[in-house]
PDB file of C-alpha atoms and ligand atoms in Angstrom:
ATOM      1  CA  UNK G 115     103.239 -31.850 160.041  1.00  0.00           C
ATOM      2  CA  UNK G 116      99.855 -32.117 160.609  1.00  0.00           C
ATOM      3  CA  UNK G 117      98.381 -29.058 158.302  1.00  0.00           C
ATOM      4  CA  UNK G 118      96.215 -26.593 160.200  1.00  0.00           C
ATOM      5  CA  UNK G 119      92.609 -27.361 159.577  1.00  0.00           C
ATOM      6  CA  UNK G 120      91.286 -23.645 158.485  1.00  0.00           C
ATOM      7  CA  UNK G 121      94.405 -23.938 156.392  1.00  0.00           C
ATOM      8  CA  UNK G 122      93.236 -27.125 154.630  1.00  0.00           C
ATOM      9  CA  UNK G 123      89.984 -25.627 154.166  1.00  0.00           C
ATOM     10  CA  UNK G 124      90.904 -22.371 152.857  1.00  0.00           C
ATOM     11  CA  UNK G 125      93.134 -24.289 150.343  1.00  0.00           C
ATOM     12  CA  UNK G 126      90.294 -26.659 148.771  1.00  0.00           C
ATOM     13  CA  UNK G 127      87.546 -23.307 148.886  1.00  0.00           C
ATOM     14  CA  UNK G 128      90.310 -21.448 146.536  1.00  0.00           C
ATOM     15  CA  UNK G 129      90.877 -24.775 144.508  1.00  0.00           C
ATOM     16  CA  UNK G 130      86.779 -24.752 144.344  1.00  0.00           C
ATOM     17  CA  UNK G 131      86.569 -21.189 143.229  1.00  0.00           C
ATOM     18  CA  UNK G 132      89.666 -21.605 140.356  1.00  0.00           C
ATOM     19  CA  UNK G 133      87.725 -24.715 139.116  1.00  0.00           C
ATOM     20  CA  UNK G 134      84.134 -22.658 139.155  1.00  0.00           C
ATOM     21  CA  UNK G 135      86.038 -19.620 137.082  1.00  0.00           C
ATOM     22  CA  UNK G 136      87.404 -22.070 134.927  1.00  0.00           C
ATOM     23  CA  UNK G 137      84.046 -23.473 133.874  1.00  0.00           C
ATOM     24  CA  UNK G 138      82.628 -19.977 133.604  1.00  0.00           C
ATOM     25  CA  UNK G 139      85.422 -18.990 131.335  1.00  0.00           C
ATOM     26  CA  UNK G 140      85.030 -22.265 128.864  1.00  0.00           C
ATOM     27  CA  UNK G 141      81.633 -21.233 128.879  1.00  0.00           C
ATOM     28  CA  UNK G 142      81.657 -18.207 127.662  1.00  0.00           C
ATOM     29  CA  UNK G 143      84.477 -19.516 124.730  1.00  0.00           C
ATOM     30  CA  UNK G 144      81.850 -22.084 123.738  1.00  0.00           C
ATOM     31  CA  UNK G 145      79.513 -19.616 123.063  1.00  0.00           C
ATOM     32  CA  UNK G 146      81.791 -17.548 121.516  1.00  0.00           C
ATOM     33  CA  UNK G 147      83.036 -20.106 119.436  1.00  0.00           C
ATOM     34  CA  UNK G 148      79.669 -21.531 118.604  1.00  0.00           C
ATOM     35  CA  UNK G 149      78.820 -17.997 117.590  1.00  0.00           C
ATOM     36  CA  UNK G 150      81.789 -17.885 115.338  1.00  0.00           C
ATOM     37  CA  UNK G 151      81.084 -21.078 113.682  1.00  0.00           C
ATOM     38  CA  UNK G 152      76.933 -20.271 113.165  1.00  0.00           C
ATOM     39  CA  UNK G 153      78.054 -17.205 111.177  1.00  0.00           C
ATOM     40  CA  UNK G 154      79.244 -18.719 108.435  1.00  0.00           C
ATOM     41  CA  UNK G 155      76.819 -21.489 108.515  1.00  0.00           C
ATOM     42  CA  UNK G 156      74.204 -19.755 107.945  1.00  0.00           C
ATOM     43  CA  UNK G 157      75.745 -17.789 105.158  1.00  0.00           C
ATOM     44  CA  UNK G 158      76.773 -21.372 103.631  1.00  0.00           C
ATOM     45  CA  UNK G 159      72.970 -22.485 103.929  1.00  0.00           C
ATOM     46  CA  UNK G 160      71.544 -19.446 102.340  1.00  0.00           C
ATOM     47  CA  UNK G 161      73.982 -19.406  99.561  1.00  0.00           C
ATOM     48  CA  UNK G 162      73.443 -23.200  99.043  1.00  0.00           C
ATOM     49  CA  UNK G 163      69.703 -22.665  98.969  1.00  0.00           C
ATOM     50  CA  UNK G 164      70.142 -19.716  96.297  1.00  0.00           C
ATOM     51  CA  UNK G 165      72.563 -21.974  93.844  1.00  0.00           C
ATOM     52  CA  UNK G 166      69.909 -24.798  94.157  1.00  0.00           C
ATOM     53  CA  UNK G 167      67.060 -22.673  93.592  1.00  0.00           C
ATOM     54  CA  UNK G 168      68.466 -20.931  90.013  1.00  0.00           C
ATOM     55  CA  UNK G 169      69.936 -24.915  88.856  1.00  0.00           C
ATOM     56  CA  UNK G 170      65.972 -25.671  89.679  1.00  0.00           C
ATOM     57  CA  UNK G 171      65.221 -22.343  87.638  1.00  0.00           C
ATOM     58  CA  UNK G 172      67.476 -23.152  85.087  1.00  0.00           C
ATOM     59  CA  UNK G 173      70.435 -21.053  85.112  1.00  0.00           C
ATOM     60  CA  UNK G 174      72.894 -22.948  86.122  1.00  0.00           C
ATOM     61  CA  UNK G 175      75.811 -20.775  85.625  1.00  0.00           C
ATOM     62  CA  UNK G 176      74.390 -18.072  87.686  1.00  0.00           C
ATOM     63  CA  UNK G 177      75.525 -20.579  90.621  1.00  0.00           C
ATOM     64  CA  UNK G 178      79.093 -20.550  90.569  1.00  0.00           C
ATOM     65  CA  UNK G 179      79.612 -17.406  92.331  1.00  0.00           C
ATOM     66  CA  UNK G 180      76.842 -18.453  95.164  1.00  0.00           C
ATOM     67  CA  UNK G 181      78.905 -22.167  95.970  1.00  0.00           C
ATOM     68  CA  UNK G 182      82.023 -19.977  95.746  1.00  0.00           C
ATOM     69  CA  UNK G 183      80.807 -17.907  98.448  1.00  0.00           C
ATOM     70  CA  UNK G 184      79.779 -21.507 100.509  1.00  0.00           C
ATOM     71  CA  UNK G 185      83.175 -22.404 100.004  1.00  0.00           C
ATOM     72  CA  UNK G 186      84.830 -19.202 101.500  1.00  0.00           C
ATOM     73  CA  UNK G 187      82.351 -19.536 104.681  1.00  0.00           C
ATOM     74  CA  UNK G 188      83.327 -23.620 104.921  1.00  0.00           C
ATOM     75  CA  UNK G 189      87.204 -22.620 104.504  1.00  0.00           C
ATOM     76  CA  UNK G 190      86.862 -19.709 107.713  1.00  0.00           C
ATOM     77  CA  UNK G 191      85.417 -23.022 109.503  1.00  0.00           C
ATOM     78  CA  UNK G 192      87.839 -24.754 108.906  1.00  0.00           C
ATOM     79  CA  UNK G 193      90.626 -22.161 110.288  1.00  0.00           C
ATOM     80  CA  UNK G 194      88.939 -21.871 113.279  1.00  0.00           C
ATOM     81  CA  UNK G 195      88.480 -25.379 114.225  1.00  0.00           C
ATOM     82  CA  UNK G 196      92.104 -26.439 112.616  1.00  0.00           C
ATOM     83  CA  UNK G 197      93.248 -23.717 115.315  1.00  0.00           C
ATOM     84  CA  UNK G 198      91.117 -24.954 118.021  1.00  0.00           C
ATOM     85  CA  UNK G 199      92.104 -28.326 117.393  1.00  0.00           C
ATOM     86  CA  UNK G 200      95.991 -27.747 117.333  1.00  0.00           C
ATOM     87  CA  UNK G 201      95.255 -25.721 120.834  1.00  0.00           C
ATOM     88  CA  UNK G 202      93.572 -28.846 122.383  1.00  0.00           C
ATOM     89  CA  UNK G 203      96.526 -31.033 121.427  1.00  0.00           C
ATOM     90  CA  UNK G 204      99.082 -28.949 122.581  1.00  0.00           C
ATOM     91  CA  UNK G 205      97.202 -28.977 126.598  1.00  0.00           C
ATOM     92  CA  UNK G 206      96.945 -32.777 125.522  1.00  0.00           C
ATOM     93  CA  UNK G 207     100.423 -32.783 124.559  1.00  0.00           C
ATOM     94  CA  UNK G 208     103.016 -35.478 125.866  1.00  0.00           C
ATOM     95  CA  UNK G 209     104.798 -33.581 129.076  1.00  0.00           C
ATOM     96  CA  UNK G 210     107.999 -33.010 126.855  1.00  0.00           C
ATOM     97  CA  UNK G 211     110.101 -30.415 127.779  1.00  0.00           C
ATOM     98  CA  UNK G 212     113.051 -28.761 126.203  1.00  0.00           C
ATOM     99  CA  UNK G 213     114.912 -25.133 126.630  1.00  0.00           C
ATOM    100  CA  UNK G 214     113.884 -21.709 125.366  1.00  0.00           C
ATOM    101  CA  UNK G 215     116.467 -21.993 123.064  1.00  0.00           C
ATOM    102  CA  UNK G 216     115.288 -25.355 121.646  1.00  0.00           C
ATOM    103  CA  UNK G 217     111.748 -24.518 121.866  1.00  0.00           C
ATOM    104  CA  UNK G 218     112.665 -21.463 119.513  1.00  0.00           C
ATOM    105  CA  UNK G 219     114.733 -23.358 117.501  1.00  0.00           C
ATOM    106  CA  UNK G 220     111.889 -25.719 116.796  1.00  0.00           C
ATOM    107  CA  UNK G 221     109.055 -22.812 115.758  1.00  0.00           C
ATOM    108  CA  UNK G 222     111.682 -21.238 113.667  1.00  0.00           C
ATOM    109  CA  UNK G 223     112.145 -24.862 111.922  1.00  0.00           C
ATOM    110  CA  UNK G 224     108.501 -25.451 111.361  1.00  0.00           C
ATOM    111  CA  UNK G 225     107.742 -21.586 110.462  1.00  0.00           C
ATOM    112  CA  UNK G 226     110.689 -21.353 107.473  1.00  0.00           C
ATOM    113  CA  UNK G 227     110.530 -20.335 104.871  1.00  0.00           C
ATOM    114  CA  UNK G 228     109.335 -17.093 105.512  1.00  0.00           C
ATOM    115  CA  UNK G 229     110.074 -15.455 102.445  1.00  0.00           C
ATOM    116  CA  UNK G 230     109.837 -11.799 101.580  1.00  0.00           C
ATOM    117  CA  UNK G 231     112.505  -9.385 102.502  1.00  0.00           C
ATOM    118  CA  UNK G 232     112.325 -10.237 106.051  1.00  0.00           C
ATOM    119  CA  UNK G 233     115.372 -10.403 108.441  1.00  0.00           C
ATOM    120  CA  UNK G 234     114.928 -12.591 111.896  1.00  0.00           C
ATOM    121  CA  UNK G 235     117.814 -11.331 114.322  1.00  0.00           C
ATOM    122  CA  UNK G 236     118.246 -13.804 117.667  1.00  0.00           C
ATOM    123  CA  UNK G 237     119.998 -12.117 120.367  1.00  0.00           C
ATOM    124  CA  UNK G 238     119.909 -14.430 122.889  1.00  0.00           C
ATOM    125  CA  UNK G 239     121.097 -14.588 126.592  1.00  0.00           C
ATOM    126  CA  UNK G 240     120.491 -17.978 127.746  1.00  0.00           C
ATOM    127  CA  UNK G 241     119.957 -19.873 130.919  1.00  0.00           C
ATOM    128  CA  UNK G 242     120.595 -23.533 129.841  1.00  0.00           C
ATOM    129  CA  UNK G 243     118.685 -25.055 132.910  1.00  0.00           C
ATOM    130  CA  UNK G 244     115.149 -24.047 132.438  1.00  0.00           C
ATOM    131  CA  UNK G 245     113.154 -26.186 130.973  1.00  0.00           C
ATOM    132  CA  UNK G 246     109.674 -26.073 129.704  1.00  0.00           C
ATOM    133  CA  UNK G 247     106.620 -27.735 128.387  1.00  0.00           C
ATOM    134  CA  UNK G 248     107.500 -28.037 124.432  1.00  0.00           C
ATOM    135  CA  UNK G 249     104.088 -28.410 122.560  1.00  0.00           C
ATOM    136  CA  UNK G 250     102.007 -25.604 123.944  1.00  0.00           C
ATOM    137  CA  UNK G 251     105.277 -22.770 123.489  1.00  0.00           C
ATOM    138  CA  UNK G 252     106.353 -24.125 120.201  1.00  0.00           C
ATOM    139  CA  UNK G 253     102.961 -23.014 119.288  1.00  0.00           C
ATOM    140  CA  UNK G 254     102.818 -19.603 121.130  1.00  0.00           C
ATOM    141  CA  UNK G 255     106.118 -18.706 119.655  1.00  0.00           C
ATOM    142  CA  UNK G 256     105.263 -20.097 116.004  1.00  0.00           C
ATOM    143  CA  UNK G 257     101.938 -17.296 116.198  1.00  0.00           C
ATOM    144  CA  UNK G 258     104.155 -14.538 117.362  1.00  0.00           C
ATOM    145  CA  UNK G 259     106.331 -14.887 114.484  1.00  0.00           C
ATOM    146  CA  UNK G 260     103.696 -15.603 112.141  1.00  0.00           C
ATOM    147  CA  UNK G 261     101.875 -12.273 112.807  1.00  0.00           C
ATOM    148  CA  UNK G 262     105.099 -10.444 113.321  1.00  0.00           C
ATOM    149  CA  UNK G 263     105.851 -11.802 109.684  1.00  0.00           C
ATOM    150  CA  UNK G 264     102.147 -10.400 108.744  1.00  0.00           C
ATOM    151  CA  UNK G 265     102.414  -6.889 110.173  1.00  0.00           C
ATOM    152  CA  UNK G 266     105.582  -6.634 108.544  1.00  0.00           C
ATOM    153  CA  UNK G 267     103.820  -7.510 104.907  1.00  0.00           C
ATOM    154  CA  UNK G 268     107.044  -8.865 103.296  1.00  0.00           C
ATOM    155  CA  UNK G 269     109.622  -6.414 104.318  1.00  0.00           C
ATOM    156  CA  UNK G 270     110.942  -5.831 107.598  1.00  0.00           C
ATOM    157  CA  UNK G 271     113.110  -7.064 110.572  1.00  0.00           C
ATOM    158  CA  UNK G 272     112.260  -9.128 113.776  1.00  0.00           C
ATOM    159  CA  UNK G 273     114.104  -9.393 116.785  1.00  0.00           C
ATOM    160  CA  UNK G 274     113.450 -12.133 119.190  1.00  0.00           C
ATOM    161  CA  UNK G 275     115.422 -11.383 122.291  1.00  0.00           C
ATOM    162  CA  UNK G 276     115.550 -14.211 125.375  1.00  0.00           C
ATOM    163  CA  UNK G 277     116.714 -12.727 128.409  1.00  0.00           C
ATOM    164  CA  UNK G 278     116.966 -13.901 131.842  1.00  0.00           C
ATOM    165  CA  UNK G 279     116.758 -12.349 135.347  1.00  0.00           C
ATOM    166  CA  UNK G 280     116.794 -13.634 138.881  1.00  0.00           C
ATOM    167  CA  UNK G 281     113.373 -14.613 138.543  1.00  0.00           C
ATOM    168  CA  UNK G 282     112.070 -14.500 134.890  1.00  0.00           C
ATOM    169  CA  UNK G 283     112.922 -15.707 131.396  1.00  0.00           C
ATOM    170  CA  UNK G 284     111.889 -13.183 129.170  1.00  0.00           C
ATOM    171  CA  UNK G 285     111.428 -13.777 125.007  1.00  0.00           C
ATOM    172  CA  UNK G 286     110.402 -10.458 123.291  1.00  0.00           C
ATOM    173  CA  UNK G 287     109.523 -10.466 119.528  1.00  0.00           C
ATOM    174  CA  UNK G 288     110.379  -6.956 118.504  1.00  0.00           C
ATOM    175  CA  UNK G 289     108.850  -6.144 114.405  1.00  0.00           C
ATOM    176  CA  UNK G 290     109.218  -3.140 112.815  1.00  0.00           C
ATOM    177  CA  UNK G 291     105.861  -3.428 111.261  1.00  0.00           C
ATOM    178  CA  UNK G 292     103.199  -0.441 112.003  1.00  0.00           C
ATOM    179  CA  UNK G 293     102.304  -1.424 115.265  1.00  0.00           C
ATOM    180  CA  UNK G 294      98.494  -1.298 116.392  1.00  0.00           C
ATOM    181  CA  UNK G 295      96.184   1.514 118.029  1.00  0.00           C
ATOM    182  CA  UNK G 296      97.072   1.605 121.752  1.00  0.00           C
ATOM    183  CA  UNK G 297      93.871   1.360 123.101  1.00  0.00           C
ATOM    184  CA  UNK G 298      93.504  -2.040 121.440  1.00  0.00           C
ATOM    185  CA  UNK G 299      96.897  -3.246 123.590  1.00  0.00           C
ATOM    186  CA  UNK G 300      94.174  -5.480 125.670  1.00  0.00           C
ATOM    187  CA  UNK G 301      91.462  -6.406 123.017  1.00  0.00           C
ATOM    188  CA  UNK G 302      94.428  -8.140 120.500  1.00  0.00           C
ATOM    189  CA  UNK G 303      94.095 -10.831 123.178  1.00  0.00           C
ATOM    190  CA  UNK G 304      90.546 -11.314 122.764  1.00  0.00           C
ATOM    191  CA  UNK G 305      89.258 -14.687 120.911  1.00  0.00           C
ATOM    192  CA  UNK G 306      88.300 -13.995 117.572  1.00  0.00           C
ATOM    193  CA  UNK G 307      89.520  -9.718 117.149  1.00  0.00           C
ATOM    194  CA  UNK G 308      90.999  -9.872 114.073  1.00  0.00           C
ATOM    195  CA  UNK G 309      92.211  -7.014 111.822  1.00  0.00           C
ATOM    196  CA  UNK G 310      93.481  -9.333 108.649  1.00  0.00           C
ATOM    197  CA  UNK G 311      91.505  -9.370 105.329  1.00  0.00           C
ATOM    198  CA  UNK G 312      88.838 -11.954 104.653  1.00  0.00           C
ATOM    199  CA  UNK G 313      90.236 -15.569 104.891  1.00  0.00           C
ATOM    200  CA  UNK G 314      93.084 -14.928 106.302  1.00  0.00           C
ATOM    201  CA  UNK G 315      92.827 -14.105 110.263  1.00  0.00           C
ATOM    202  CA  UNK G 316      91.048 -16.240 112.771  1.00  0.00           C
ATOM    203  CA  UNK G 317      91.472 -14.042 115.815  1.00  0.00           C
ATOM    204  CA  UNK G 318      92.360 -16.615 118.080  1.00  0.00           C
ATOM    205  CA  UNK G 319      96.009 -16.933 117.565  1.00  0.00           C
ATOM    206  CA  UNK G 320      97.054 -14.164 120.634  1.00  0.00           C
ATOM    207  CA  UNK G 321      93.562 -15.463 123.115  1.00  0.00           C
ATOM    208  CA  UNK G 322      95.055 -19.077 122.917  1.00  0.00           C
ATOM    209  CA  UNK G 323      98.950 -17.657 123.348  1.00  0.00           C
ATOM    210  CA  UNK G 324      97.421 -15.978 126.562  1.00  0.00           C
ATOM    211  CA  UNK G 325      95.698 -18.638 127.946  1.00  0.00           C
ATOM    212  CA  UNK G 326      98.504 -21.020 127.319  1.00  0.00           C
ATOM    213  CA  UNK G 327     101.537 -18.625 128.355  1.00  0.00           C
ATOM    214  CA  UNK G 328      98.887 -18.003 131.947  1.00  0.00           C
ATOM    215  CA  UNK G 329      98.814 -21.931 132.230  1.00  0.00           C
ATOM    216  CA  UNK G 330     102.542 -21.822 132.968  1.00  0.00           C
ATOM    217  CA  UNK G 331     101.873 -18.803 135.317  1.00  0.00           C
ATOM    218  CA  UNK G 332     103.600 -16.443 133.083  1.00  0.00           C
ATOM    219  CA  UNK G 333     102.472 -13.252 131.384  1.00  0.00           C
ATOM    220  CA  UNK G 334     102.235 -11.979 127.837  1.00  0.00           C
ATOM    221  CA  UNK G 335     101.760  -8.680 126.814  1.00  0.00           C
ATOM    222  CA  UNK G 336     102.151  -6.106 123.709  1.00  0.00           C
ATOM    223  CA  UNK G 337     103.239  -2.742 123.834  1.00  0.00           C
ATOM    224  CA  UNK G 338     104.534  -0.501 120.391  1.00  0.00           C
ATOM    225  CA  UNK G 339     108.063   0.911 120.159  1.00  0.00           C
ATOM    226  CA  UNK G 340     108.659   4.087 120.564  1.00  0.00           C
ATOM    227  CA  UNK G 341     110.370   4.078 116.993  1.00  0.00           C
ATOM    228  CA  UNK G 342     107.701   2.011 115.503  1.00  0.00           C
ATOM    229  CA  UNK G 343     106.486  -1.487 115.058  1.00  0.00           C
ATOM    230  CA  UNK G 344     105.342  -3.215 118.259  1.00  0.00           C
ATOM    231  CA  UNK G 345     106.946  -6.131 120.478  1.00  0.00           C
ATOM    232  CA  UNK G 346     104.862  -9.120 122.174  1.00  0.00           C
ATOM    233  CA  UNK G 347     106.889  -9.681 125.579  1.00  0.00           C
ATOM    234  CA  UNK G 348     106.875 -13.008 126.777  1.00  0.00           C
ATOM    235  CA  UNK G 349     107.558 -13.651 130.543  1.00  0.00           C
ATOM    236  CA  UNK G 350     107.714 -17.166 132.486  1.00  0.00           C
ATOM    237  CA  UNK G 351     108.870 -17.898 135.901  1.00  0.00           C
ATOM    238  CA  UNK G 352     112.163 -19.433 136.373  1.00  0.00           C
ATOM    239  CA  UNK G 353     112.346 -23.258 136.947  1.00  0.00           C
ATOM    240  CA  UNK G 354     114.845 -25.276 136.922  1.00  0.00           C
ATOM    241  CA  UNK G 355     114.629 -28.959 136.033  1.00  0.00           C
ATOM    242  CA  UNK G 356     113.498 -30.085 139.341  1.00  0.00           C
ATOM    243  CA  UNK G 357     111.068 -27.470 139.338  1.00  0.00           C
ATOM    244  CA  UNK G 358     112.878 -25.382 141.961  1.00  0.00           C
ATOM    245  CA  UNK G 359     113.104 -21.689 142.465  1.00  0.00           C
ATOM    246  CA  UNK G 360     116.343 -19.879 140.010  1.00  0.00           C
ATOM    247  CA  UNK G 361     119.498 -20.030 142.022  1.00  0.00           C
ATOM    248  CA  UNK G 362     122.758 -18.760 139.823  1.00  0.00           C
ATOM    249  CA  UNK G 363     122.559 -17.390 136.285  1.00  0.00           C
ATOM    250  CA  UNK G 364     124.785 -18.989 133.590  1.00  0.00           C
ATOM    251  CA  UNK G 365     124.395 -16.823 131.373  1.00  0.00           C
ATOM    252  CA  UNK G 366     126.253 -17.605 127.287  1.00  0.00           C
TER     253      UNK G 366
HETATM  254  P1  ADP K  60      94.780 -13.240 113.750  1.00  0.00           P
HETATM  255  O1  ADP K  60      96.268 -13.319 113.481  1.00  0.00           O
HETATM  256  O2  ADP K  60      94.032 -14.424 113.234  1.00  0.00           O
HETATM  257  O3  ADP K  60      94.173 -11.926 113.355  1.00  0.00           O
HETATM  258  P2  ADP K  60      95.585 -13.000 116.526  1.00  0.00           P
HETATM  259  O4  ADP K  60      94.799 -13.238 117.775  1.00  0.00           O
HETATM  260  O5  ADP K  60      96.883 -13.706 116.398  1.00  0.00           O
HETATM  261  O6  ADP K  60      94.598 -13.339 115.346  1.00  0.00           O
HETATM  262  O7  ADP K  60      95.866 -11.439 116.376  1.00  0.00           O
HETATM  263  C1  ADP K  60      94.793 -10.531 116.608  1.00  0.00           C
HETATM  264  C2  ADP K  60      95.122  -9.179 116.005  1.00  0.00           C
HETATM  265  O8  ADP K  60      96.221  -8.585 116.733  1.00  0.00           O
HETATM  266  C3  ADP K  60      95.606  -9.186 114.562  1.00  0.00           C
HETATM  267  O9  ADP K  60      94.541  -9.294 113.644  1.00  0.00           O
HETATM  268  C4  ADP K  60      96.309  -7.825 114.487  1.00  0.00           C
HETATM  269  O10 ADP K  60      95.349  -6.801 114.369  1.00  0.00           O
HETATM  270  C5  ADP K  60      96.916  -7.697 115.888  1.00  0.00           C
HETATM  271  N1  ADP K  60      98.354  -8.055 115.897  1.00  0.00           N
HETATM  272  C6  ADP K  60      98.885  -9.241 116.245  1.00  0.00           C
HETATM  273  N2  ADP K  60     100.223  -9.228 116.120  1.00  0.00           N
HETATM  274  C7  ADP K  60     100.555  -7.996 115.679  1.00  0.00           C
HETATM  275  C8  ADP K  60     101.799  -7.345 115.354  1.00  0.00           C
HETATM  276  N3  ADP K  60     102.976  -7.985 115.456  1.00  0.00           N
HETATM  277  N4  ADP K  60     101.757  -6.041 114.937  1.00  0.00           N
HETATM  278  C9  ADP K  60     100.568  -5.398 114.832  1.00  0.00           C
HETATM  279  N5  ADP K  60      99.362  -5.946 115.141  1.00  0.00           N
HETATM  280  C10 ADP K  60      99.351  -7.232 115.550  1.00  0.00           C
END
């Protein structure tokens, strides 16, 4: 069929307009990043200059504390672009694609061992059809359990719970750390809010999860129990191998 010509049009304006908001977006995460990385360069710089300044003067030993302070500004670098870079290869990622289940299986492999007094309960209902792109989850689910693991500071259970529906696959991780403030349900998705100590928290594990989870034209959100902790809900459209619409449920 010969397609409609307003139709045609209408299609490549909204293909135009995703590509524009696109751009605007990595826009403003270059600058954002950039921003993030010229903080602690200029920290490094000034504490560089000071240590060379009292080795000129003399007092050599009165540097050790300013290149230990260089070296805690070049290690938060090197977080961010580590994370960044891991993010770039998973979009660049070959199109490998495995199960839920397997993906799971995989970021529980890589994330062991966990250590502490912390119990990881799987309660799974599975579709065995769906399959999805392994790199980029493998990494959204590895960051859900790591921070799940860091609200929970050693002691504590996590449920990961994979449920389908007609329409969704659904993988909650349910902690029963101390959850977060509820107005900040929104900004724990924004690149570089962080809450962890010094050297330890990037703030860009739950902005990439977003924007990858989105890429697949799914949804992630985070919402506290009502008996404590909190629980990041994962849902992604059905497909099935071919890439067709969810027909019967086998569930196991
Ligand atoms: P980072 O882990 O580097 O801080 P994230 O983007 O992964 O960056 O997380 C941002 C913030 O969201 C965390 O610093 C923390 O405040 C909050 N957060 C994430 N996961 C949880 C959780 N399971 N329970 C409570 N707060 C959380």
């Amino acid at each position: 069929m010969v397609p409609d010509k307003k139709e045609t049009a209408n299609s490549s304006e909204s293909i135009h307009e995703e590509q524009i908001q696109q751009l605007v977006a990595l826009g403003r995460l270059a600058g954002t990043v950039a921003h993030e990385l010229n903080n602690p360069l200029d920290g490094i710089l000034r504490y560089l200059n000071l240590a060379i300044r009292v080795i000129e003067q003399g007092e050599a030993n009165k540097a050790l504390d300013y290149l230990q302070q260089s070296r805690d500004g070049l290690m938060r670098m090197v977080r961010i672009t580590r994370q960044l870079l891991t993010y770039t290869r998973s979009l660049k990622a070959s199109p490998e694609t495995a199960t839920l289940d397997e993906i799971l299986n995989q970021a529980l492999r890589i994330i062991q061992p966990i250590g502490g007094d912390i119990e990881i309960v799987l309660d799974r209902q599975l579709d065995g059809t769906a399959r999805y792109p392994a790199a980029g989850l493998t990494q959204v689910f590895i960051n859900l359990i790591k921070n799940a693991v860091d609200a929970m500071s050693g002691r504590g259970r996590l449920t990961i719970t994979i449920h389908a529906d007609q329409d969704n696959l659904t993988v909650a991780f349910r902690d029963s750390g101390p959850g977060f403030a509820p107005e900040d349900s929104e900004k724990l998705f924004q690149p570089f809010y962080t809450t962890k100590p010094d050297g330890h928290g990037t703030g860009l594990g739950l902005a990439i999860c977003r924007d990858l989870i989105e890429k697949l034209k799914g949804h992630i959100i985070a919402t506290n129990n009502p008996d404590g902790g909190s629980t990041f809900t994962v849902q992604l459209p059905y497909v099935n191998t071919s890439g067709q619409e969810r027909g019967v449920v086998d569930h196991e």
